[in-house]
């Protein structure tokens, strides 16, 4: 059975082939039955979701426009404010906070378009991790293999899509937290340009590097969601004042006229052979053979690492001082160390960011799109400590973001696309110059139309 | 690095409980190693850190 994407559900609801209430009730029933398998949700909002669905049905009955996402259920990483519940951000500490008084900006915009919020999703504590193995709320399981990690830190957001619990979700990405779980769970995940989507009401991690974006099972859904969420928001100081540029009408253009190249050197080593095979599949489908080098990408990753530890520690300093025992052990020692970083290291990393940005801007004079792997491997087993890449034994947790970290560092728009293949999912990053989300989505749409990428639902019913 | 962690944690007013000290020192060593990779790279003087980063 084909499970409909968000676009299809909204059409069916708007045409009254089904009702928002029956779609929402079916979604809540599936979550009630299957969430125990995957551990995606930290909160399920059954009552308010059904009330919201009834309001959509009433609008339709009254002949009013119910919105482009009429009756489409969705869920958000539990760092987005949802009025009425505390914003956990994967932590025990924040569970003591009072409930949020209003929804995050993006949640408001999606609800205004008719979407139905059904719950909040599991993550690494304070978004500092790539595996969603959370000591307080448990590990989220990968729907493709329950013994494996869903990736992180937006693991619940990706796994909920792969399991077919909801058609779309929101996550955040500071160093790869949308693209890593997208890759491991075999779904589409968009990390837009830094500042392109409002982060207001999303609990911060590293202000310099934090992005928010959607997960879904089709490129048209990602484009629609991005278009609906765009627009300036004065309550996020980083949010762009540019006018929205709509991507959905651009999708049919495909890759025509675009100069596409594969990222070389840093991005062409330290991964399993099957990762490069998946990249080759994508490159061949697009007739791409050209290669480009992003200079000093390894140093970019190092600088992102230093900034992350320092800003993350600054944010949580008071709790680190007074109650370190309440942090997840996987996060605590890194944050404690981050609080001791000399200012010179941090500032040099920030200055390096400007230098690296300028070099990559030059590369984008020569090409429009760059392809690179999203992760160096398929999903590791839950609890796995080490892995072997290029004959080198290395720690799993700090190294899952080797290909994502240098790119979010300078805020480039990137979609991770799930390559159709035998075996566990692998994602490929389609990367463009700042504000060119439409180009990455056009290329993704062509790959989807050609059957090279797809996000099938794992159905265990 | 043990000494650095001890002195710095005292200076910034962040006591490190004994049971976390080993993990914190290990992480500080990792940050130090990674940071060297950035610090050894020579940047032109006119490159500034942006107050709000413009991608």
JSON list of C-alpha atoms in Angstrom, two decimals, chain A residues 190-379:
[
{"chain": "A", "resi": 190, "resn": "UNK", "atom": "CA", "xyz": [16.26, 20.12, 4.38]},
{"chain": "A", "resi": 191, "resn": "UNK", "atom": "CA", "xyz": [18.71, 22.33, 6.23]},
{"chain": "A", "resi": 192, "resn": "UNK", "atom": "CA", "xyz": [18.03, 25.75, 4.72]},
{"chain": "A", "resi": 193, "resn": "UNK", "atom": "CA", "xyz": [20.44, 28.68, 4.51]},
{"chain": "A", "resi": 194, "resn": "UNK", "atom": "CA", "xyz": [21.48, 30.04, 7.94]},
{"chain": "A", "resi": 195, "resn": "UNK", "atom": "CA", "xyz": [18.83, 32.55, 8.96]},
{"chain": "A", "resi": 196, "resn": "UNK", "atom": "CA", "xyz": [16.38, 31.58, 6.21]},
{"chain": "A", "resi": 197, "resn": "UNK", "atom": "CA", "xyz": [13.77, 30.09, 8.56]},
{"chain": "A", "resi": 198, "resn": "UNK", "atom": "CA", "xyz": [12.91, 31.64, 11.90]},
{"chain": "A", "resi": 199, "resn": "UNK", "atom": "CA", "xyz": [14.33, 29.93, 14.96]},
{"chain": "A", "resi": 200, "resn": "UNK", "atom": "CA", "xyz": [12.15, 31.92, 17.31]},
{"chain": "A", "resi": 201, "resn": "UNK", "atom": "CA", "xyz": [10.70, 29.61, 19.95]},
{"chain": "A", "resi": 202, "resn": "UNK", "atom": "CA", "xyz": [13.20, 26.85, 19.12]},
{"chain": "A", "resi": 203, "resn": "UNK", "atom": "CA", "xyz": [15.38, 26.15, 22.16]},
{"chain": "A", "resi": 204, "resn": "UNK", "atom": "CA", "xyz": [18.94, 27.21, 21.20]},
{"chain": "A", "resi": 205, "resn": "UNK", "atom": "CA", "xyz": [22.16, 25.21, 21.25]},
{"chain": "A", "resi": 206, "resn": "UNK", "atom": "CA", "xyz": [24.84, 27.20, 19.39]},
{"chain": "A", "resi": 207, "resn": "UNK", "atom": "CA", "xyz": [23.39, 30.51, 18.20]},
{"chain": "A", "resi": 208, "resn": "UNK", "atom": "CA", "xyz": [26.14, 30.97, 15.61]},
{"chain": "A", "resi": 209, "resn": "UNK", "atom": "CA", "xyz": [25.31, 27.68, 13.89]},
{"chain": "A", "resi": 210, "resn": "UNK", "atom": "CA", "xyz": [21.69, 26.76, 14.70]},
{"chain": "A", "resi": 211, "resn": "UNK", "atom": "CA", "xyz": [19.32, 26.12, 11.78]},
{"chain": "A", "resi": 212, "resn": "UNK", "atom": "CA", "xyz": [15.79, 24.65, 11.66]},
{"chain": "A", "resi": 213, "resn": "UNK", "atom": "CA", "xyz": [14.12, 22.74, 8.84]},
{"chain": "A", "resi": 214, "resn": "UNK", "atom": "CA", "xyz": [11.66, 20.06, 7.70]},
{"chain": "A", "resi": 215, "resn": "UNK", "atom": "CA", "xyz": [11.73, 16.28, 7.16]},
{"chain": "A", "resi": 216, "resn": "UNK", "atom": "CA", "xyz": [9.35, 14.57, 4.71]},
{"chain": "A", "resi": 217, "resn": "UNK", "atom": "CA", "xyz": [8.94, 11.67, 2.29]},
{"chain": "A", "resi": 218, "resn": "UNK", "atom": "CA", "xyz": [8.70, 13.63, -0.96]},
{"chain": "A", "resi": 219, "resn": "UNK", "atom": "CA", "xyz": [10.53, 16.57, -2.49]},
{"chain": "A", "resi": 220, "resn": "UNK", "atom": "CA", "xyz": [7.28, 18.39, -3.24]},
{"chain": "A", "resi": 221, "resn": "UNK", "atom": "CA", "xyz": [6.37, 18.20, 0.45]},
{"chain": "A", "resi": 222, "resn": "UNK", "atom": "CA", "xyz": [9.75, 19.64, 1.45]},
{"chain": "A", "resi": 223, "resn": "UNK", "atom": "CA", "xyz": [9.31, 22.47, -1.08]},
{"chain": "A", "resi": 224, "resn": "UNK", "atom": "CA", "xyz": [5.75, 23.21, 0.06]},
{"chain": "A", "resi": 225, "resn": "UNK", "atom": "CA", "xyz": [6.75, 23.23, 3.73]},
{"chain": "A", "resi": 226, "resn": "UNK", "atom": "CA", "xyz": [9.76, 25.44, 3.10]},
{"chain": "A", "resi": 227, "resn": "UNK", "atom": "CA", "xyz": [7.61, 27.88, 1.11]},
{"chain": "A", "resi": 228, "resn": "UNK", "atom": "CA", "xyz": [4.96, 28.04, 3.84]},
{"chain": "A", "resi": 229, "resn": "UNK", "atom": "CA", "xyz": [7.55, 28.63, 6.58]},
{"chain": "A", "resi": 230, "resn": "UNK", "atom": "CA", "xyz": [9.61, 31.32, 4.83]},
{"chain": "A", "resi": 231, "resn": "UNK", "atom": "CA", "xyz": [9.37, 35.00, 5.76]},
{"chain": "A", "resi": 232, "resn": "UNK", "atom": "CA", "xyz": [11.04, 37.49, 8.07]},
{"chain": "A", "resi": 233, "resn": "UNK", "atom": "CA", "xyz": [10.53, 37.18, 11.81]},
{"chain": "A", "resi": 234, "resn": "UNK", "atom": "CA", "xyz": [11.85, 40.08, 13.90]},
{"chain": "A", "resi": 235, "resn": "UNK", "atom": "CA", "xyz": [11.92, 37.87, 17.00]},
{"chain": "A", "resi": 236, "resn": "UNK", "atom": "CA", "xyz": [14.87, 35.88, 15.58]},
{"chain": "A", "resi": 237, "resn": "UNK", "atom": "CA", "xyz": [17.82, 38.31, 15.26]},
{"chain": "A", "resi": 238, "resn": "UNK", "atom": "CA", "xyz": [19.40, 36.07, 12.62]},
{"chain": "A", "resi": 239, "resn": "UNK", "atom": "CA", "xyz": [16.30, 35.70, 10.43]},
{"chain": "A", "resi": 240, "resn": "UNK", "atom": "CA", "xyz": [16.79, 37.17, 6.97]},
{"chain": "A", "resi": 241, "resn": "UNK", "atom": "CA", "xyz": [14.84, 40.20, 5.77]},
{"chain": "A", "resi": 242, "resn": "UNK", "atom": "CA", "xyz": [14.88, 38.89, 2.19]},
{"chain": "A", "resi": 243, "resn": "UNK", "atom": "CA", "xyz": [11.52, 38.29, 0.58]},
{"chain": "A", "resi": 244, "resn": "UNK", "atom": "CA", "xyz": [10.45, 34.65, 0.34]},
{"chain": "A", "resi": 245, "resn": "UNK", "atom": "CA", "xyz": [11.43, 32.92, -2.89]},
{"chain": "A", "resi": 246, "resn": "UNK", "atom": "CA", "xyz": [9.03, 30.11, -3.58]},
{"chain": "A", "resi": 247, "resn": "UNK", "atom": "CA", "xyz": [10.52, 26.76, -4.58]},
{"chain": "A", "resi": 248, "resn": "UNK", "atom": "CA", "xyz": [7.49, 24.62, -5.38]},
{"chain": "A", "resi": 249, "resn": "UNK", "atom": "CA", "xyz": [6.89, 26.29, -8.79]},
{"chain": "A", "resi": 250, "resn": "UNK", "atom": "CA", "xyz": [10.57, 25.71, -9.67]},
{"chain": "A", "resi": 251, "resn": "UNK", "atom": "CA", "xyz": [10.72, 21.93, -9.13]},
{"chain": "A", "resi": 252, "resn": "UNK", "atom": "CA", "xyz": [9.81, 20.91, -12.68]},
{"chain": "A", "resi": 253, "resn": "UNK", "atom": "CA", "xyz": [12.93, 22.66, -14.03]},
{"chain": "A", "resi": 254, "resn": "UNK", "atom": "CA", "xyz": [15.09, 19.82, -12.70]},
{"chain": "A", "resi": 255, "resn": "UNK", "atom": "CA", "xyz": [18.85, 20.10, -13.10]},
{"chain": "A", "resi": 256, "resn": "UNK", "atom": "CA", "xyz": [18.68, 21.73, -16.52]},
{"chain": "A", "resi": 257, "resn": "UNK", "atom": "CA", "xyz": [21.33, 24.40, -16.97]},
{"chain": "A", "resi": 258, "resn": "UNK", "atom": "CA", "xyz": [22.95, 23.73, -13.59]},
{"chain": "A", "resi": 259, "resn": "UNK", "atom": "CA", "xyz": [26.69, 23.14, -13.23]},
{"chain": "A", "resi": 260, "resn": "UNK", "atom": "CA", "xyz": [27.03, 20.21, -10.82]},
{"chain": "A", "resi": 261, "resn": "UNK", "atom": "CA", "xyz": [30.20, 18.78, -9.28]},
{"chain": "A", "resi": 262, "resn": "UNK", "atom": "CA", "xyz": [31.21, 16.19, -6.71]},
{"chain": "A", "resi": 263, "resn": "UNK", "atom": "CA", "xyz": [33.05, 17.38, -3.59]},
{"chain": "A", "resi": 264, "resn": "UNK", "atom": "CA", "xyz": [36.61, 16.05, -3.70]},
{"chain": "A", "resi": 265, "resn": "UNK", "atom": "CA", "xyz": [39.53, 15.51, -1.30]},
{"chain": "A", "resi": 266, "resn": "UNK", "atom": "CA", "xyz": [38.21, 15.87, 2.29]},
{"chain": "A", "resi": 267, "resn": "UNK", "atom": "CA", "xyz": [34.78, 14.59, 1.17]},
{"chain": "A", "resi": 268, "resn": "UNK", "atom": "CA", "xyz": [36.23, 11.70, -0.90]},
{"chain": "A", "resi": 269, "resn": "UNK", "atom": "CA", "xyz": [37.82, 9.77, 1.97]},
{"chain": "A", "resi": 270, "resn": "UNK", "atom": "CA", "xyz": [37.00, 8.37, 5.43]},
{"chain": "A", "resi": 271, "resn": "UNK", "atom": "CA", "xyz": [33.74, 6.65, 4.45]},
{"chain": "A", "resi": 272, "resn": "UNK", "atom": "CA", "xyz": [32.52, 3.12, 3.76]},
{"chain": "A", "resi": 273, "resn": "UNK", "atom": "CA", "xyz": [32.73, 2.09, 0.07]},
{"chain": "A", "resi": 274, "resn": "UNK", "atom": "CA", "xyz": [28.95, 1.75, -0.16]},
{"chain": "A", "resi": 275, "resn": "UNK", "atom": "CA", "xyz": [28.62, 5.45, 0.68]},
{"chain": "A", "resi": 276, "resn": "UNK", "atom": "CA", "xyz": [30.71, 6.39, -2.34]},
{"chain": "A", "resi": 277, "resn": "UNK", "atom": "CA", "xyz": [28.75, 3.86, -4.44]},
{"chain": "A", "resi": 278, "resn": "UNK", "atom": "CA", "xyz": [25.53, 5.67, -3.47]},
{"chain": "A", "resi": 279, "resn": "UNK", "atom": "CA", "xyz": [27.12, 9.01, -4.35]},
{"chain": "A", "resi": 280, "resn": "UNK", "atom": "CA", "xyz": [28.17, 7.59, -7.72]},
{"chain": "A", "resi": 281, "resn": "UNK", "atom": "CA", "xyz": [24.57, 6.44, -8.37]},
{"chain": "A", "resi": 282, "resn": "UNK", "atom": "CA", "xyz": [23.38, 10.01, -7.90]},
{"chain": "A", "resi": 283, "resn": "UNK", "atom": "CA", "xyz": [26.25, 11.48, -9.95]},
{"chain": "A", "resi": 284, "resn": "UNK", "atom": "CA", "xyz": [25.60, 9.11, -12.86]},
{"chain": "A", "resi": 285, "resn": "UNK", "atom": "CA", "xyz": [21.90, 9.89, -12.92]},
{"chain": "A", "resi": 286, "resn": "UNK", "atom": "CA", "xyz": [22.83, 13.56, -13.29]},
{"chain": "A", "resi": 287, "resn": "UNK", "atom": "CA", "xyz": [25.71, 12.90, -15.75]},
{"chain": "A", "resi": 288, "resn": "UNK", "atom": "CA", "xyz": [28.17, 14.49, -13.34]},
{"chain": "A", "resi": 289, "resn": "UNK", "atom": "CA", "xyz": [31.88, 13.79, -13.52]},
{"chain": "A", "resi": 290, "resn": "UNK", "atom": "CA", "xyz": [33.39, 17.15, -12.53]},
{"chain": "A", "resi": 291, "resn": "UNK", "atom": "CA", "xyz": [34.99, 17.44, -9.09]},
{"chain": "A", "resi": 292, "resn": "UNK", "atom": "CA", "xyz": [35.61, 20.49, -6.92]},
{"chain": "A", "resi": 293, "resn": "UNK", "atom": "CA", "xyz": [37.61, 21.08, -3.77]},
{"chain": "A", "resi": 294, "resn": "UNK", "atom": "CA", "xyz": [36.41, 23.08, -0.79]},
{"chain": "A", "resi": 295, "resn": "UNK", "atom": "CA", "xyz": [39.72, 24.31, 0.61]},
{"chain": "A", "resi": 296, "resn": "UNK", "atom": "CA", "xyz": [40.54, 23.52, 4.26]},
{"chain": "A", "resi": 297, "resn": "UNK", "atom": "CA", "xyz": [37.24, 21.69, 4.89]},
{"chain": "A", "resi": 298, "resn": "UNK", "atom": "CA", "xyz": [38.84, 19.72, 7.73]},
{"chain": "A", "resi": 299, "resn": "UNK", "atom": "CA", "xyz": [39.78, 22.95, 9.48]},
{"chain": "A", "resi": 300, "resn": "UNK", "atom": "CA", "xyz": [36.21, 24.17, 8.97]},
{"chain": "A", "resi": 301, "resn": "UNK", "atom": "CA", "xyz": [34.99, 21.13, 10.84]},
{"chain": "A", "resi": 302, "resn": "UNK", "atom": "CA", "xyz": [37.53, 21.76, 13.60]},
{"chain": "A", "resi": 303, "resn": "UNK", "atom": "CA", "xyz": [36.41, 25.38, 13.94]},
{"chain": "A", "resi": 304, "resn": "UNK", "atom": "CA", "xyz": [32.75, 24.32, 14.12]},
{"chain": "A", "resi": 305, "resn": "UNK", "atom": "CA", "xyz": [33.71, 21.87, 16.88]},
{"chain": "A", "resi": 306, "resn": "UNK", "atom": "CA", "xyz": [35.38, 24.60, 18.97]},
{"chain": "A", "resi": 307, "resn": "UNK", "atom": "CA", "xyz": [32.49, 27.07, 18.50]},
{"chain": "A", "resi": 308, "resn": "UNK", "atom": "CA", "xyz": [29.95, 24.38, 19.39]},
{"chain": "A", "resi": 309, "resn": "UNK", "atom": "CA", "xyz": [31.65, 23.36, 22.64]},
{"chain": "A", "resi": 310, "resn": "UNK", "atom": "CA", "xyz": [32.17, 26.98, 23.70]},
{"chain": "A", "resi": 311, "resn": "UNK", "atom": "CA", "xyz": [28.74, 28.42, 22.92]},
{"chain": "A", "resi": 312, "resn": "UNK", "atom": "CA", "xyz": [26.94, 25.29, 24.17]},
{"chain": "A", "resi": 313, "resn": "UNK", "atom": "CA", "xyz": [28.79, 25.54, 27.48]},
{"chain": "A", "resi": 314, "resn": "UNK", "atom": "CA", "xyz": [28.08, 29.24, 27.78]},
{"chain": "A", "resi": 315, "resn": "UNK", "atom": "CA", "xyz": [24.35, 28.62, 27.36]},
{"chain": "A", "resi": 316, "resn": "UNK", "atom": "CA", "xyz": [24.23, 25.95, 30.08]},
{"chain": "A", "resi": 317, "resn": "UNK", "atom": "CA", "xyz": [26.86, 27.39, 32.41]},
{"chain": "A", "resi": 318, "resn": "UNK", "atom": "CA", "xyz": [24.59, 27.97, 35.40]},
{"chain": "A", "resi": 319, "resn": "UNK", "atom": "CA", "xyz": [23.17, 24.43, 35.36]},
{"chain": "A", "resi": 320, "resn": "UNK", "atom": "CA", "xyz": [26.65, 22.97, 34.79]},
{"chain": "A", "resi": 321, "resn": "UNK", "atom": "CA", "xyz": [27.78, 24.83, 37.89]},
{"chain": "A", "resi": 322, "resn": "UNK", "atom": "CA", "xyz": [24.89, 23.92, 40.16]},
{"chain": "A", "resi": 323, "resn": "UNK", "atom": "CA", "xyz": [23.60, 20.53, 38.95]},
{"chain": "A", "resi": 324, "resn": "UNK", "atom": "CA", "xyz": [26.01, 18.74, 36.59]},
{"chain": "A", "resi": 325, "resn": "UNK", "atom": "CA", "xyz": [24.62, 15.38, 37.75]},
{"chain": "A", "resi": 326, "resn": "UNK", "atom": "CA", "xyz": [21.31, 16.13, 35.99]},
{"chain": "A", "resi": 327, "resn": "UNK", "atom": "CA", "xyz": [22.89, 16.26, 32.49]},
{"chain": "A", "resi": 328, "resn": "UNK", "atom": "CA", "xyz": [23.12, 13.26, 30.17]},
{"chain": "A", "resi": 329, "resn": "UNK", "atom": "CA", "xyz": [26.61, 11.84, 30.76]},
{"chain": "A", "resi": 330, "resn": "UNK", "atom": "CA", "xyz": [27.19, 11.87, 26.97]},
{"chain": "A", "resi": 331, "resn": "UNK", "atom": "CA", "xyz": [26.78, 15.65, 26.98]},
{"chain": "A", "resi": 332, "resn": "UNK", "atom": "CA", "xyz": [27.98, 16.76, 30.41]},
{"chain": "A", "resi": 333, "resn": "UNK", "atom": "CA", "xyz": [31.76, 16.32, 30.19]},
{"chain": "A", "resi": 334, "resn": "UNK", "atom": "CA", "xyz": [31.91, 17.95, 26.74]},
{"chain": "A", "resi": 335, "resn": "UNK", "atom": "CA", "xyz": [30.02, 20.98, 27.99]},
{"chain": "A", "resi": 336, "resn": "UNK", "atom": "CA", "xyz": [32.12, 21.25, 31.17]},
{"chain": "A", "resi": 337, "resn": "UNK", "atom": "CA", "xyz": [35.26, 21.24, 29.02]},
{"chain": "A", "resi": 338, "resn": "UNK", "atom": "CA", "xyz": [33.68, 23.75, 26.62]},
{"chain": "A", "resi": 339, "resn": "UNK", "atom": "CA", "xyz": [33.30, 26.22, 29.49]},
{"chain": "A", "resi": 340, "resn": "UNK", "atom": "CA", "xyz": [37.09, 26.34, 29.86]},
{"chain": "A", "resi": 341, "resn": "UNK", "atom": "CA", "xyz": [38.01, 27.12, 26.23]},
{"chain": "A", "resi": 342, "resn": "UNK", "atom": "CA", "xyz": [40.34, 30.16, 25.91]},
{"chain": "A", "resi": 343, "resn": "UNK", "atom": "CA", "xyz": [38.80, 33.15, 24.14]},
{"chain": "A", "resi": 344, "resn": "UNK", "atom": "CA", "xyz": [41.55, 33.16, 21.53]},
{"chain": "A", "resi": 345, "resn": "UNK", "atom": "CA", "xyz": [40.57, 29.70, 20.28]},
{"chain": "A", "resi": 346, "resn": "UNK", "atom": "CA", "xyz": [36.93, 30.66, 19.96]},
{"chain": "A", "resi": 347, "resn": "UNK", "atom": "CA", "xyz": [37.58, 33.94, 18.16]},
{"chain": "A", "resi": 348, "resn": "UNK", "atom": "CA", "xyz": [40.07, 32.37, 15.79]},
{"chain": "A", "resi": 349, "resn": "UNK", "atom": "CA", "xyz": [37.43, 29.76, 14.89]},
{"chain": "A", "resi": 350, "resn": "UNK", "atom": "CA", "xyz": [34.88, 32.53, 14.25]},
{"chain": "A", "resi": 351, "resn": "UNK", "atom": "CA", "xyz": [37.34, 34.45, 12.07]},
{"chain": "A", "resi": 352, "resn": "UNK", "atom": "CA", "xyz": [38.20, 31.27, 10.20]},
{"chain": "A", "resi": 353, "resn": "UNK", "atom": "CA", "xyz": [34.51, 30.96, 9.40]},
{"chain": "A", "resi": 354, "resn": "UNK", "atom": "CA", "xyz": [34.61, 34.22, 7.42]},
{"chain": "A", "resi": 355, "resn": "UNK", "atom": "CA", "xyz": [37.73, 33.10, 5.56]},
{"chain": "A", "resi": 356, "resn": "UNK", "atom": "CA", "xyz": [36.22, 29.72, 4.67]},
{"chain": "A", "resi": 357, "resn": "UNK", "atom": "CA", "xyz": [32.95, 31.35, 3.60]},
{"chain": "A", "resi": 358, "resn": "UNK", "atom": "CA", "xyz": [34.85, 33.60, 1.18]},
{"chain": "A", "resi": 359, "resn": "UNK", "atom": "CA", "xyz": [36.71, 30.63, -0.37]},
{"chain": "A", "resi": 360, "resn": "UNK", "atom": "CA", "xyz": [33.50, 28.64, -0.82]},
{"chain": "A", "resi": 361, "resn": "UNK", "atom": "CA", "xyz": [31.78, 31.67, -2.37]},
{"chain": "A", "resi": 362, "resn": "UNK", "atom": "CA", "xyz": [34.57, 31.55, -4.96]},
{"chain": "A", "resi": 363, "resn": "UNK", "atom": "CA", "xyz": [33.88, 27.87, -5.65]},
{"chain": "A", "resi": 364, "resn": "UNK", "atom": "CA", "xyz": [30.24, 28.76, -6.28]},
{"chain": "A", "resi": 365, "resn": "UNK", "atom": "CA", "xyz": [31.38, 31.09, -9.09]},
{"chain": "A", "resi": 366, "resn": "UNK", "atom": "CA", "xyz": [32.35, 27.91, -10.97]},
{"chain": "A", "resi": 367, "resn": "UNK", "atom": "CA", "xyz": [29.53, 25.52, -10.00]},
{"chain": "A", "resi": 368, "resn": "UNK", "atom": "CA", "xyz": [25.89, 25.76, -8.92]},
{"chain": "A", "resi": 369, "resn": "UNK", "atom": "CA", "xyz": [25.51, 22.48, -7.05]},
{"chain": "A", "resi": 370, "resn": "UNK", "atom": "CA", "xyz": [27.93, 20.31, -5.07]},
{"chain": "A", "resi": 371, "resn": "UNK", "atom": "CA", "xyz": [27.29, 16.67, -4.15]},
{"chain": "A", "resi": 372, "resn": "UNK", "atom": "CA", "xyz": [28.75, 15.01, -1.04]},
{"chain": "A", "resi": 373, "resn": "UNK", "atom": "CA", "xyz": [27.83, 12.12, 1.26]},
{"chain": "A", "resi": 374, "resn": "UNK", "atom": "CA", "xyz": [25.66, 12.96, 4.28]},
{"chain": "A", "resi": 375, "resn": "UNK", "atom": "CA", "xyz": [27.27, 10.37, 6.55]},
{"chain": "A", "resi": 376, "resn": "UNK", "atom": "CA", "xyz": [30.46, 8.26, 6.39]},
{"chain": "A", "resi": 377, "resn": "UNK", "atom": "CA", "xyz": [28.49, 5.04, 7.03]},
{"chain": "A", "resi": 378, "resn": "UNK", "atom": "CA", "xyz": [25.04, 3.52, 7.39]},
{"chain": "A", "resi": 379, "resn": "UNK", "atom": "CA", "xyz": [23.35, 3.74, 10.80]}
]
